[in-house]
PDB file of C-alpha atoms in Angstrom:
ATOM      1  CA  MET A   1      83.850 109.875  95.360  1.00 62.00           C
ATOM      2  CA  ALA A   2      85.826 113.134  95.097  1.00 67.00           C
ATOM      3  CA  ASP A   3      86.597 113.878  91.441  1.00 74.00           C
ATOM      4  CA  CYS A   4      90.156 114.843  92.303  1.00 86.00           C
ATOM      5  CA  TYR A   5      90.893 111.403  93.784  1.00 92.00           C
ATOM      6  CA  THR A   6      93.840 109.476  92.306  1.00 95.00           C
ATOM      7  CA  GLU A   7      93.364 106.030  90.712  1.00 96.00           C
ATOM      8  CA  LEU A   8      94.632 104.421  93.924  1.00 96.00           C
ATOM      9  CA  GLU A   9      92.208 106.407  96.083  1.00 94.00           C
ATOM     10  CA  LYS A  10      89.313 105.480  93.800  1.00 95.00           C
ATOM     11  CA  ALA A  11      90.357 101.823  94.028  1.00 96.00           C
ATOM     12  CA  VAL A  12      90.469 102.044  97.833  1.00 94.00           C
ATOM     13  CA  VAL A  13      86.940 103.548  97.841  1.00 93.00           C
ATOM     14  CA  VAL A  14      85.741 100.644  95.647  1.00 95.00           C
ATOM     15  CA  LEU A  15      87.186  98.124  98.125  1.00 95.00           C
ATOM     16  CA  VAL A  16      85.539  99.983 101.039  1.00 93.00           C
ATOM     17  CA  GLU A  17      82.190 100.273  99.242  1.00 92.00           C
ATOM     18  CA  ASN A  18      82.307  96.606  98.329  1.00 95.00           C
ATOM     19  CA  PHE A  19      82.781  95.689 102.004  1.00 93.00           C
ATOM     20  CA  TYR A  20      79.700  97.688 103.040  1.00 91.00           C
ATOM     21  CA  LYS A  21      77.728  96.197 100.147  1.00 92.00           C
ATOM     22  CA  TYR A  22      78.047  92.775 101.813  1.00 92.00           C
ATOM     23  CA  VAL A  23      77.916  93.913 105.448  1.00 89.00           C
ATOM     24  CA  SER A  24      75.097  92.306 107.361  1.00 76.00           C
ATOM     25  CA  LYS A  25      72.041  94.565 107.594  1.00 74.00           C
ATOM     26  CA  HIS A  26      71.406  92.978 111.002  1.00 68.00           C
ATOM     27  CA  SER A  27      71.790  95.815 113.507  1.00 53.00           C
ATOM     28  CA  LEU A  28      73.307  93.519 116.142  1.00 56.00           C
ATOM     29  CA  VAL A  29      76.206  92.743 113.835  1.00 65.00           C
ATOM     30  CA  LYS A  30      77.522  96.163 112.979  1.00 74.00           C
ATOM     31  CA  ASN A  31      80.069  96.446 110.176  1.00 82.00           C
ATOM     32  CA  LYS A  32      80.718  92.726 109.781  1.00 86.00           C
ATOM     33  CA  ILE A  33      80.227  90.301 106.911  1.00 87.00           C
ATOM     34  CA  SER A  34      78.944  86.799 107.448  1.00 84.00           C
ATOM     35  CA  LYS A  35      81.029  83.989 106.021  1.00 80.00           C
ATOM     36  CA  SER A  36      78.320  82.967 103.637  1.00 81.00           C
ATOM     37  CA  SER A  37      78.113  86.567 102.341  1.00 86.00           C
ATOM     38  CA  PHE A  38      81.895  86.615 101.960  1.00 86.00           C
ATOM     39  CA  ARG A  39      81.696  83.430  99.894  1.00 82.00           C
ATOM     40  CA  LYS A  40      78.935  84.982  97.738  1.00 87.00           C
ATOM     41  CA  MET A  41      81.105  88.091  97.343  1.00 90.00           C
ATOM     42  CA  LEU A  42      84.100  86.058  96.102  1.00 87.00           C
ATOM     43  CA  GLN A  43      81.920  84.245  93.593  1.00 86.00           C
ATOM     44  CA  ARG A  44      80.302  87.466  92.334  1.00 92.00           C
ATOM     45  CA  GLU A  45      83.046  90.037  92.631  1.00 94.00           C
ATOM     46  CA  LEU A  46      86.324  88.166  92.087  1.00 89.00           C
ATOM     47  CA  ASN A  47      85.072  85.428  89.816  1.00 87.00           C
ATOM     48  CA  HIS A  48      87.029  86.248  86.631  1.00 87.00           C
ATOM     49  CA  MET A  49      90.245  86.871  88.492  1.00 82.00           C
ATOM     50  CA  LEU A  50      90.018  83.655  90.475  1.00 79.00           C
ATOM     51  CA  THR A  51      89.273  81.679  87.332  1.00 76.00           C
ATOM     52  CA  ASP A  52      91.840  83.409  85.068  1.00 62.00           C
ATOM     53  CA  THR A  53      94.686  82.956  87.487  1.00 58.00           C
ATOM     54  CA  GLY A  54      93.797  79.398  88.440  1.00 61.00           C
ATOM     55  CA  ASN A  55      93.584  80.765  91.964  1.00 66.00           C
ATOM     56  CA  ARG A  56      90.199  79.276  92.571  1.00 68.00           C
ATOM     57  CA  LYS A  57      91.761  76.509  94.704  1.00 70.00           C
ATOM     58  CA  ALA A  58      93.423  79.093  96.957  1.00 69.00           C
ATOM     59  CA  ALA A  59      90.137  80.939  97.376  1.00 69.00           C
ATOM     60  CA  ASP A  60      88.200  77.706  97.950  1.00 69.00           C
ATOM     61  CA  LYS A  61      90.699  76.782 100.671  1.00 71.00           C
ATOM     62  CA  LEU A  62      90.233  80.253 102.124  1.00 72.00           C
ATOM     63  CA  ILE A  63      86.460  79.833 102.061  1.00 65.00           C
ATOM     64  CA  GLN A  64      86.718  76.410 103.690  1.00 65.00           C
ATOM     65  CA  ASN A  65      88.753  77.906 106.517  1.00 66.00           C
ATOM     66  CA  LEU A  66      86.165  80.604 106.726  1.00 59.00           C
ATOM     67  CA  ASP A  67      83.312  78.150 106.886  1.00 52.00           C
ATOM     68  CA  ALA A  68      84.878  76.063 109.647  1.00 52.00           C
ATOM     69  CA  ASN A  69      82.373  77.477 112.158  1.00 52.00           C
ATOM     70  CA  HIS A  70      79.284  78.885 110.501  1.00 57.00           C
ATOM     71  CA  ASP A  71      78.695  81.612 113.057  1.00 58.00           C
ATOM     72  CA  GLY A  72      81.908  83.617 112.377  1.00 71.00           C
ATOM     73  CA  ARG A  73      81.806  87.198 111.123  1.00 81.00           C
ATOM     74  CA  ILE A  74      84.387  89.117 109.151  1.00 84.00           C
ATOM     75  CA  CYS A  75      85.364  92.660 110.104  1.00 85.00           C
ATOM     76  CA  PHE A  76      86.922  95.179 107.697  1.00 89.00           C
ATOM     77  CA  ASP A  77      90.522  94.315 108.632  1.00 88.00           C
ATOM     78  CA  GLU A  78      89.919  90.588 108.086  1.00 85.00           C
ATOM     79  CA  TYR A  79      88.145  91.357 104.804  1.00 89.00           C
ATOM     80  CA  TRP A  80      91.097  93.488 103.647  1.00 91.00           C
ATOM     81  CA  THR A  81      93.617  90.847 104.718  1.00 87.00           C
ATOM     82  CA  MET A  82      91.684  88.112 102.898  1.00 86.00           C
ATOM     83  CA  ILE A  83      91.435  90.055  99.656  1.00 90.00           C
ATOM     84  CA  GLY A  84      95.185  90.631 100.011  1.00 89.00           C
ATOM     85  CA  GLY A  85      95.688  86.933 100.674  1.00 84.00           C
ATOM     86  CA  ILE A  86      93.867  86.105  97.456  1.00 83.00           C
ATOM     87  CA  THR A  87      95.612  88.835  95.461  1.00 87.00           C
ATOM     88  CA  SER A  88      99.166  88.263  96.662  1.00 86.00           C
ATOM     89  CA  PRO A  89      99.836  84.924  94.898  1.00 81.00           C
ATOM     90  CA  MET A  90      98.472  86.341  91.655  1.00 80.00           C
ATOM     91  CA  ALA A  91     100.010  89.806  91.872  1.00 83.00           C
ATOM     92  CA  ASN A  92     102.832  88.769  89.576  1.00 78.00           C
ATOM     93  CA  LEU A  93     100.436  87.054  87.187  1.00 78.00           C
ATOM     94  CA  ILE A  94      98.154  90.121  87.102  1.00 76.00           C
ATOM     95  CA  ARG A  95     101.250  92.182  86.352  1.00 77.00           C
ATOM     96  CA  GLN A  96     102.249  89.928  83.440  1.00 77.00           C
ATOM     97  CA  GLN A  97      98.693  89.947  82.041  1.00 76.00           C
ATOM     98  CA  GLU A  98      98.658  93.740  82.170  1.00 74.00           C
ATOM     99  CA  CYS A  99     102.040  93.932  80.398  1.00 77.00           C
ATOM    100  CA  GLN A 100     100.816  91.495  77.709  1.00 78.00           C
ATOM    101  CA  GLN A 101      97.632  93.516  77.198  1.00 75.00           C
ATOM    102  CA  GLU A 102      99.649  96.738  76.953  1.00 75.00           C
ATOM    103  CA  SER A 103     102.015  95.266  74.328  1.00 78.00           C
ATOM    104  CA  GLN A 104      99.070  93.769  72.388  1.00 77.00           C
ATOM    105  CA  GLN A 105      97.403  97.188  72.342  1.00 76.00           C
ATOM    106  CA  GLU A 106     100.676  98.752  71.149  1.00 76.00           C
ATOM    107  CA  CYS A 107     100.960  96.160  68.347  1.00 77.00           C
ATOM    108  CA  GLN A 108      97.369  96.827  67.298  1.00 78.00           C
ATOM    109  CA  GLN A 109      97.982 100.565  67.222  1.00 79.00           C
ATOM    110  CA  GLU A 110     101.144 100.091  65.157  1.00 79.00           C
ATOM    111  CA  SER A 111      99.412  97.842  62.624  1.00 81.00           C
ATOM    112  CA  GLN A 112      96.499 100.340  62.399  1.00 82.00           C
ATOM    113  CA  GLN A 113      98.945 103.161  61.731  1.00 82.00           C
ATOM    114  CA  GLU A 114     100.713 101.065  59.079  1.00 82.00           C
ATOM    115  CA  SER A 115      97.472 100.220  57.292  1.00 84.00           C
ATOM    116  CA  GLN A 116      96.440 103.906  57.426  1.00 84.00           C
ATOM    117  CA  GLN A 117      99.771 104.924  55.912  1.00 83.00           C
ATOM    118  CA  GLU A 118      99.428 102.255  53.204  1.00 83.00           C
ATOM    119  CA  SER A 119      95.912 103.387  52.350  1.00 84.00           C
ATOM    120  CA  GLN A 120      97.099 107.034  52.229  1.00 82.00           C
ATOM    121  CA  GLN A 121     100.032 106.092  49.965  1.00 80.00           C
ATOM    122  CA  GLY A 122      97.634 104.007  47.801  1.00 75.00           C
ATOM    123  CA  SER A 123      95.249 106.947  47.374  1.00 73.00           C
ATOM    124  CA  SER A 124      97.975 109.569  46.651  1.00 63.00           C
TER     125      SER A 124
ATOM    126  CA  MET B   1      92.770  94.673  82.273  1.00 62.00           C
ATOM    127  CA  ALA B   2      90.061  92.239  81.072  1.00 67.00           C
ATOM    128  CA  ASP B   3      86.995  94.215  79.980  1.00 74.00           C
ATOM    129  CA  CYS B   4      84.720  91.747  81.767  1.00 86.00           C
ATOM    130  CA  TYR B   5      86.361  92.414  85.139  1.00 92.00           C
ATOM    131  CA  THR B   6      84.073  93.562  87.972  1.00 95.00           C
ATOM    132  CA  GLU B   7      84.648  96.890  89.757  1.00 96.00           C
ATOM    133  CA  LEU B   8      86.346  95.044  92.614  1.00 96.00           C
ATOM    134  CA  GLU B   9      88.673  93.179  90.237  1.00 94.00           C
ATOM    135  CA  LYS B  10      89.581  96.414  88.482  1.00 95.00           C
ATOM    136  CA  ALA B  11      90.305  98.008  91.864  1.00 96.00           C
ATOM    137  CA  VAL B  12      92.537  95.067  92.826  1.00 94.00           C
ATOM    138  CA  VAL B  13      94.445  95.450  89.511  1.00 93.00           C
ATOM    139  CA  VAL B  14      94.943  99.170  90.286  1.00 95.00           C
ATOM    140  CA  LEU B  15      96.397  98.309  93.701  1.00 95.00           C
ATOM    141  CA  VAL B  16      98.698  95.686  92.120  1.00 93.00           C
ATOM    142  CA  GLU B  17      99.795  98.016  89.313  1.00 92.00           C
ATOM    143  CA  ASN B  18     100.461 100.777  91.835  1.00 95.00           C
ATOM    144  CA  PHE B  19     102.756  98.464  93.792  1.00 93.00           C
ATOM    145  CA  TYR B  20     104.827  97.639  90.701  1.00 91.00           C
ATOM    146  CA  LYS B  21     104.903 101.327  89.753  1.00 92.00           C
ATOM    147  CA  TYR B  22     106.950 101.992  92.910  1.00 92.00           C
ATOM    148  CA  VAL B  23     108.909  98.723  92.998  1.00 89.00           C
ATOM    149  CA  SER B  24     112.626  99.267  92.939  1.00 76.00           C
ATOM    150  CA  LYS B  25     114.092  98.867  89.437  1.00 74.00           C
ATOM    151  CA  HIS B  26     117.229  97.532  91.127  1.00 68.00           C
ATOM    152  CA  SER B  27     117.503  93.908  89.997  1.00 54.00           C
ATOM    153  CA  LEU B  28     118.908  92.805  93.347  1.00 57.00           C
ATOM    154  CA  VAL B  29     115.752  93.907  95.089  1.00 65.00           C
ATOM    155  CA  LYS B  30     113.080  92.070  93.192  1.00 74.00           C
ATOM    156  CA  ASN B  31     109.460  93.036  93.797  1.00 82.00           C
ATOM    157  CA  LYS B  32     110.094  95.256  96.795  1.00 86.00           C
ATOM    158  CA  ILE B  33     109.507  98.931  97.493  1.00 87.00           C
ATOM    159  CA  SER B  34     111.994 101.030  99.395  1.00 84.00           C
ATOM    160  CA  LYS B  35     110.641 102.956 102.361  1.00 80.00           C
ATOM    161  CA  SER B  36     111.412 106.264 100.747  1.00 81.00           C
ATOM    162  CA  SER B  37     109.461 105.208  97.634  1.00 86.00           C
ATOM    163  CA  PHE B  38     106.589 104.095  99.854  1.00 86.00           C
ATOM    164  CA  ARG B  39     106.556 107.535 101.472  1.00 82.00           C
ATOM    165  CA  LYS B  40     106.587 109.184  98.043  1.00 87.00           C
ATOM    166  CA  MET B  41     103.723 106.902  97.006  1.00 90.00           C
ATOM    167  CA  LEU B  42     101.602 107.912 100.015  1.00 87.00           C
ATOM    168  CA  GLN B  43     102.178 111.575  99.294  1.00 86.00           C
ATOM    169  CA  ARG B  44     101.365 111.207  95.579  1.00 92.00           C
ATOM    170  CA  GLU B  45      98.726 108.501  95.516  1.00 94.00           C
ATOM    171  CA  LEU B  46      96.791 108.820  98.777  1.00 89.00           C
ATOM    172  CA  ASN B  47      97.212 112.513  99.370  1.00 87.00           C
ATOM    173  CA  HIS B  48      93.588 113.667  99.115  1.00 87.00           C
ATOM    174  CA  MET B  49      92.287 110.791 101.184  1.00 82.00           C
ATOM    175  CA  LEU B  50      94.837 111.310 103.935  1.00 79.00           C
ATOM    176  CA  THR B  51      94.083 115.021 104.064  1.00 76.00           C
ATOM    177  CA  ASP B  52      90.295 114.722 103.761  1.00 62.00           C
ATOM    178  CA  THR B  53      89.979 112.219 106.536  1.00 58.00           C
ATOM    179  CA  GLY B  54      92.442 113.893 108.870  1.00 61.00           C
ATOM    180  CA  ASN B  55      94.303 110.614 108.700  1.00 66.00           C
ATOM    181  CA  ARG B  56      97.549 112.237 107.836  1.00 68.00           C
ATOM    182  CA  LYS B  57      98.796 111.757 111.411  1.00 70.00           C
ATOM    183  CA  ALA B  58      98.116 108.018 111.188  1.00 69.00           C
ATOM    184  CA  ALA B  59     100.006 107.809 107.911  1.00 69.00           C
ATOM    185  CA  ASP B  60     102.865 109.972 109.221  1.00 68.00           C
ATOM    186  CA  LYS B  61     103.172 107.638 112.200  1.00 71.00           C
ATOM    187  CA  LEU B  62     103.150 104.729 109.780  1.00 72.00           C
ATOM    188  CA  ILE B  63     105.893 106.354 107.716  1.00 65.00           C
ATOM    189  CA  GLN B  64     107.956 107.096 110.824  1.00 65.00           C
ATOM    190  CA  ASN B  65     107.777 103.430 111.802  1.00 66.00           C
ATOM    191  CA  LEU B  66     108.761 102.618 108.268  1.00 59.00           C
ATOM    192  CA  ASP B  67     111.695 104.979 108.312  1.00 51.00           C
ATOM    193  CA  ALA B  68     113.091 103.639 111.580  1.00 52.00           C
ATOM    194  CA  ASN B  69     115.892 101.845 109.708  1.00 52.00           C
ATOM    195  CA  HIS B  70     116.506 103.303 106.256  1.00 57.00           C
ATOM    196  CA  ASP B  71     117.529 100.043 104.625  1.00 58.00           C
ATOM    197  CA  GLY B  72     114.161  98.193 104.939  1.00 71.00           C
ATOM    198  CA  ARG B  73     112.170  97.089 101.892  1.00 81.00           C
ATOM    199  CA  ILE B  74     108.455  96.497 101.570  1.00 84.00           C
ATOM    200  CA  CYS B  75     107.089  93.406  99.866  1.00 85.00           C
ATOM    201  CA  PHE B  76     103.626  93.120  98.324  1.00 89.00           C
ATOM    202  CA  ASP B  77     102.015  91.655 101.463  1.00 88.00           C
ATOM    203  CA  GLU B  78     103.443  94.436 103.665  1.00 85.00           C
ATOM    204  CA  TYR B  79     102.339  97.017 101.080  1.00 89.00           C
ATOM    205  CA  TRP B  80      98.803  95.574 101.046  1.00 91.00           C
ATOM    206  CA  THR B  81      98.674  95.431 104.860  1.00 87.00           C
ATOM    207  CA  MET B  82      99.860  99.019 105.136  1.00 86.00           C
ATOM    208  CA  ILE B  83      97.298 100.355 102.669  1.00 90.00           C
ATOM    209  CA  GLY B  84      94.710  98.433 104.699  1.00 89.00           C
ATOM    210  CA  GLY B  85      96.103  99.917 107.891  1.00 84.00           C
ATOM    211  CA  ILE B  86      95.645 103.398 106.479  1.00 83.00           C
ATOM    212  CA  THR B  87      92.219 102.637 105.024  1.00 87.00           C
ATOM    213  CA  SER B  88      90.711 100.823 108.001  1.00 86.00           C
ATOM    214  CA  PRO B  89      90.325 103.801 110.369  1.00 81.00           C
ATOM    215  CA  MET B  90      88.731 105.829 107.597  1.00 80.00           C
ATOM    216  CA  ALA B  91      86.565 103.099 106.094  1.00 83.00           C
ATOM    217  CA  ASN B  92      83.545 104.375 107.990  1.00 78.00           C
ATOM    218  CA  LEU B  93      84.332 107.967 107.076  1.00 78.00           C
ATOM    219  CA  ILE B  94      84.761 107.059 103.392  1.00 76.00           C
ATOM    220  CA  ARG B  95      81.400 105.293 103.610  1.00 77.00           C
ATOM    221  CA  GLN B  96      79.713 108.394 105.081  1.00 77.00           C
ATOM    222  CA  GLN B  97      81.298 110.652 102.456  1.00 76.00           C
ATOM    223  CA  GLU B  98      80.039 108.357  99.700  1.00 74.00           C
ATOM    224  CA  CYS B  99      76.508 108.340 101.186  1.00 77.00           C
ATOM    225  CA  GLN B 100      76.552 112.144 101.452  1.00 78.00           C
ATOM    226  CA  GLN B 101      77.707 112.468  97.831  1.00 75.00           C
ATOM    227  CA  GLU B 102      75.026 110.027  96.689  1.00 75.00           C
ATOM    228  CA  SER B 103      72.256 111.952  98.501  1.00 78.00           C
ATOM    229  CA  GLN B 104      73.626 115.284  97.199  1.00 77.00           C
ATOM    230  CA  GLN B 105      73.537 113.909  93.646  1.00 76.00           C
ATOM    231  CA  GLU B 106      69.966 112.680  94.228  1.00 77.00           C
ATOM    232  CA  CYS B 107      68.936 116.153  95.494  1.00 78.00           C
ATOM    233  CA  GLN B 108      70.545 117.795  92.468  1.00 79.00           C
ATOM    234  CA  GLN B 109      68.728 115.407  90.110  1.00 79.00           C
ATOM    235  CA  GLU B 110      65.424 116.066  91.861  1.00 79.00           C
ATOM    236  CA  SER B 111      65.815 119.849  91.688  1.00 81.00           C
ATOM    237  CA  GLN B 112      66.825 119.576  88.001  1.00 82.00           C
ATOM    238  CA  GLN B 113      63.702 117.523  87.294  1.00 83.00           C
ATOM    239  CA  GLU B 114      61.563 120.052  89.173  1.00 82.00           C
ATOM    240  CA  SER B 115      62.985 123.009  87.252  1.00 85.00           C
ATOM    241  CA  GLN B 116      62.494 121.093  83.962  1.00 84.00           C
ATOM    242  CA  GLN B 117      58.868 120.413  84.883  1.00 83.00           C
ATOM    243  CA  GLU B 118      58.352 124.061  85.835  1.00 83.00           C
ATOM    244  CA  SER B 119      59.866 125.281  82.565  1.00 84.00           C
ATOM    245  CA  GLN B 120      57.676 122.788  80.631  1.00 82.00           C
ATOM    246  CA  GLN B 121      54.570 123.960  82.514  1.00 80.00           C
ATOM    247  CA  GLY B 122      55.605 127.586  81.902  1.00 75.00           C
ATOM    248  CA  SER B 123      55.942 127.014  78.162  1.00 73.00           C
ATOM    249  CA  SER B 124      52.669 124.999  77.778  1.00 64.00           C
TER     250      SER B 124
END
């Protein structure tokens, strides 16, 4: 990955690399993921997110649709659309979690600064 | 972002955060990006990737379609689909670049090890 890449570009590379990580090694099926591998990927790679956001049901439904006929394969565009389909309902929730984390970190920093100041005043 | 998140989950959070970074602050237009902001985002956030992969033309065409009527807004799903639309044609190229970088790093490590061994042999 080019060092000069932006955060978004690095994230895109991660999504691309993750696709190829699960692509079938079977030469006849170039650049496609089997449904069972896609299911394994969800369970391994999106497990926290699906659990945290209660979105497991949405993903399970997605997987069921996927598994309707066990011979289907998933190309990059379908993979991208499915990750988007899983992310979209939780985008707002992810946003709120990030905002909460940021404000918690700010509170922690403030309380650290206060205790430092108190200890400095105590020692002077 | 939860520390336990996988690389894929962290990448998804980056894509979500990037969307909200460019979402219009105008209360009437909740959770949507204006086309001009989307263009700015491409130029700022995907600039290296678009240049490296010669995909600038594809993105420019995408932006032109976007700019057809200057009052349109882009929701999260459209944003996700568009990033996918830009990424898809270069997914293979990104993959090759990553493989090249990995093998270059391996070569560098090997030659470092060799020169270390030579310097150790020289000093013994």
